[in-house]
Short mmCIF file of C-alpha atoms in Angstrom, two decimals:
data_model
loop_
_atom_site.label_atom_id
_atom_site.label_comp_id
_atom_site.label_asym_id
_atom_site.label_seq_id
_atom_site.Cartn_x
_atom_site.Cartn_y
_atom_site.Cartn_z
CA ILE A 1 -1.58 12.73 -17.81
CA ASP A 2 -4.18 15.04 -16.42
CA LEU A 3 -7.84 13.01 -15.66
CA LEU A 4 -9.65 16.28 -14.61
CA ASP A 5 -12.54 15.90 -16.93
CA ILE A 6 -12.65 11.96 -16.24
CA GLU A 7 -15.79 10.80 -14.31
CA THR A 8 -14.81 8.27 -11.49
CA ILE A 9 -12.82 5.38 -13.14
CA THR A 10 -13.77 1.95 -11.67
CA ASP A 11 -11.66 -1.33 -12.29
CA PHE A 12 -8.85 -0.13 -14.41
CA SER A 13 -5.50 -1.45 -15.11
CA MET A 14 -2.23 0.52 -15.63
CA GLY A 15 -0.09 -2.18 -16.54
CA SER A 16 0.72 -0.95 -19.99
CA LEU A 17 1.83 2.57 -18.81
CA THR A 18 5.25 1.74 -18.82
CA LYS A 19 6.40 5.34 -20.02
CA ILE A 20 3.98 7.59 -18.14
CA ASN A 21 5.68 8.42 -14.54
CA ASN A 22 2.54 10.56 -13.36
CA ALA A 23 -1.24 11.42 -13.41
CA ILE A 24 -3.07 14.19 -11.73
CA ASN A 25 -6.60 14.42 -10.66
CA LEU A 26 -7.02 10.57 -10.29
CA ASP A 27 -10.32 9.72 -9.26
CA VAL A 28 -10.52 5.79 -8.75
CA LYS A 29 -12.73 3.06 -7.32
CA ILE A 30 -11.27 -0.39 -7.79
CA THR A 31 -13.25 -3.41 -6.96
CA ASP A 32 -12.48 -6.35 -8.75
CA THR A 33 -9.60 -5.55 -11.23
CA PHE A 34 -6.20 -5.69 -9.71
CA PRO A 35 -4.70 -1.98 -11.07
CA TYR A 36 -1.15 -3.09 -11.71
CA ILE A 37 0.08 0.30 -10.40
CA ASN A 38 3.81 -0.29 -10.71
CA TYR A 39 3.49 -4.05 -10.58
CA PHE A 40 6.02 -4.51 -13.72
CA LYS A 41 8.02 -1.78 -13.20
CA THR A 42 11.15 -2.00 -11.37
CA SER A 43 12.40 1.95 -11.35
CA ASN A 44 10.84 5.10 -12.61
CA TYR A 45 7.39 4.35 -10.71
CA PHE A 46 4.21 5.80 -11.70
CA LYS A 47 3.20 7.95 -9.08
CA PRO A 48 -0.55 9.53 -9.41
CA GLU A 49 -2.03 12.05 -7.42
CA GLY A 50 -5.70 11.89 -6.44
CA ILE A 51 -8.25 9.70 -4.88
CA ILE A 52 -8.01 5.91 -4.77
CA ASP A 53 -11.10 4.28 -3.28
CA ILE A 54 -10.75 0.61 -2.10
CA SER A 55 -13.63 0.12 -0.25
CA GLU A 56 -15.27 -2.44 -2.33
CA TYR A 57 -12.10 -3.82 -3.50
CA LYS A 58 -11.90 -7.79 -3.99
CA GLY A 59 -8.64 -7.85 -5.62
CA SER A 60 -5.01 -8.49 -3.65
CA LEU A 61 -3.69 -6.23 -1.55
CA GLU A 62 -0.18 -7.68 -2.38
CA TYR A 63 1.76 -4.93 -4.38
CA LEU A 64 -1.41 -2.85 -4.54
CA PHE A 65 0.63 0.66 -3.77
CA LYS A 66 4.27 -0.50 -5.01
CA GLY A 67 6.17 2.77 -5.56
CA VAL A 68 3.57 5.24 -5.19
CA ASP A 69 4.16 8.58 -3.54
CA LEU A 70 2.33 8.47 -0.34
CA ASP A 71 2.39 12.35 -0.15
CA LYS A 72 -0.05 12.40 -3.25
CA LEU A 73 -2.70 9.83 -2.65
CA THR A 74 -5.87 9.97 -0.65
CA VAL A 75 -6.99 6.58 0.06
CA VAL A 76 -10.68 6.04 0.65
CA CYS A 77 -11.65 2.85 2.48
CA ASN A 78 -14.96 2.63 4.27
CA GLU A 79 -15.48 -1.22 4.83
CA PRO A 80 -13.43 -3.75 6.43
CA LEU A 81 -11.53 -5.65 3.73
CA PRO A 82 -11.51 -9.63 3.70
CA HIS A 83 -7.65 -9.80 2.50
CA THR A 84 -5.46 -11.77 4.75
CA SER A 85 -2.22 -10.80 3.04
CA ALA A 86 -0.57 -7.47 2.58
CA LYS A 87 2.89 -8.60 1.38
CA TYR A 88 4.96 -5.81 -0.75
CA MET A 89 1.75 -3.84 -0.39
CA PHE A 90 3.73 -0.35 -0.13
CA ALA A 91 7.37 -1.96 -1.38
CA TYR A 92 9.29 1.00 -2.70
CA ALA A 93 6.77 3.59 -1.98
CA SER A 94 8.05 7.30 -1.30
CA GLY A 95 6.50 9.99 0.92
CA GLU A 96 5.50 9.77 4.23
CA ASN A 97 1.75 10.43 4.78
CA VAL A 98 1.06 8.44 7.88
CA GLU A 99 -2.96 9.47 7.09
CA VAL A 100 -2.83 7.09 3.88
CA LEU A 101 -1.68 4.23 6.01
CA ASN A 102 -3.99 5.08 9.17
CA THR A 103 -7.14 4.72 6.97
CA LEU A 104 -5.99 1.36 5.51
CA PHE A 105 -4.60 -0.16 8.81
CA SER A 106 -8.02 0.52 10.42
CA TYR A 107 -9.83 -1.51 7.64
CA MET A 108 -7.54 -4.23 7.34
CA PRO A 109 -8.46 -6.72 10.51
CA ASN A 110 -8.13 -9.90 8.69
CA VAL A 111 -4.29 -9.46 7.45
CA THR A 112 -2.27 -11.99 8.76
CA ASP A 113 0.67 -11.91 6.54
CA PHE A 114 2.81 -8.30 6.59
CA SER A 115 5.81 -9.80 4.96
CA TYR A 116 7.96 -7.02 3.28
CA MET A 117 4.95 -4.76 3.40
CA PHE A 118 7.21 -1.71 3.75
CA TYR A 119 10.13 -2.86 1.67
CA ASP A 120 12.56 -0.01 0.86
CA CYS A 121 10.21 2.85 2.04
CA SER A 122 13.32 4.69 2.80
CA ASN A 123 11.33 7.95 3.35
CA LEU A 124 8.89 6.55 5.85
CA LYS A 125 9.53 8.00 9.25
CA THR A 126 6.44 6.92 11.40
CA ILE A 127 3.90 4.62 11.54
CA SER A 128 0.96 4.55 14.10
CA LYS A 129 -2.53 2.99 14.84
CA PHE A 130 -0.98 -0.19 13.42
CA ASN A 131 -2.98 -3.26 14.89
CA LEU A 132 -0.71 -6.46 14.37
CA SER A 133 -2.65 -8.81 16.81
CA LYS A 134 -3.65 -11.09 13.97
CA ALA A 135 -0.27 -11.10 12.24
CA THR A 136 1.38 -14.43 11.96
CA LYS A 137 4.09 -13.41 9.39
CA PHE A 138 6.43 -10.34 9.73
CA THR A 139 9.33 -11.54 7.32
CA SER A 140 11.49 -7.97 6.60
CA MET A 141 8.33 -5.85 7.44
CA PHE A 142 10.34 -2.98 7.52
CA TYR A 143 13.24 -4.02 5.10
CA ASP A 144 15.61 -0.94 4.23
CA CYS A 145 13.28 1.48 6.20
CA THR A 146 16.41 3.70 6.86
CA ASN A 147 14.59 6.86 8.15
CA LEU A 148 11.70 5.17 10.17
CA THR A 149 12.24 6.03 13.87
CA ASP A 150 8.79 6.05 15.36
CA ILE A 151 6.36 2.63 15.27
CA THR A 152 3.35 2.69 17.50
CA ILE A 153 1.53 -0.88 17.30
CA GLU A 154 -1.59 -1.60 18.71
CA GLY A 155 -2.67 -4.92 20.29
CA THR A 156 -0.27 -7.64 21.22
CA ILE A 157 2.09 -9.19 18.86
CA LYS A 158 2.74 -12.94 19.15
CA ILE A 159 6.13 -13.89 17.19
CA THR A 160 5.77 -17.50 16.79
CA ASP A 161 8.72 -17.89 14.28
CA LYS A 162 12.13 -16.63 13.40
CA ASP A 163 10.86 -13.81 11.07
CA SER A 164 12.66 -10.41 11.32
CA LEU A 165 10.38 -7.17 11.31
CA ILE A 166 13.40 -5.06 10.44
CA THR A 167 16.17 -6.75 8.26
#
């Protein structure tokens, strides 16, 4: 799908796009409606190319970028997000665009649950500028991130249970 001539889309849902695997020239600003990007898919993920602005997003971060290609997205965020859970936020994502991650990390000061956040992100090689100082749950945060070799975490991590960051 080419979305070139469509003005900025606000609050959309892609849950019904079961046979479309990509879109170009995406320009989306989500505020309240969860966009269901790949939420119901288990393979052949929809990989939009373009801009997603989550500056005013109030919906769930859980599964928000499931299966997307991080190298094809520009994520805009200009305000701190109020969310406390980022479970599975990037599960099955491909690509390794660290700038997308850095943008989001700096606007996620309240997240305490990072469980499965990067589940099966096998292309991801590095993560930096990641502040986990408020984190309380890390269960399998980097599960099956087979190429991840460099993680730079800012702040102090307090692990209070036996959760594993890697497996």
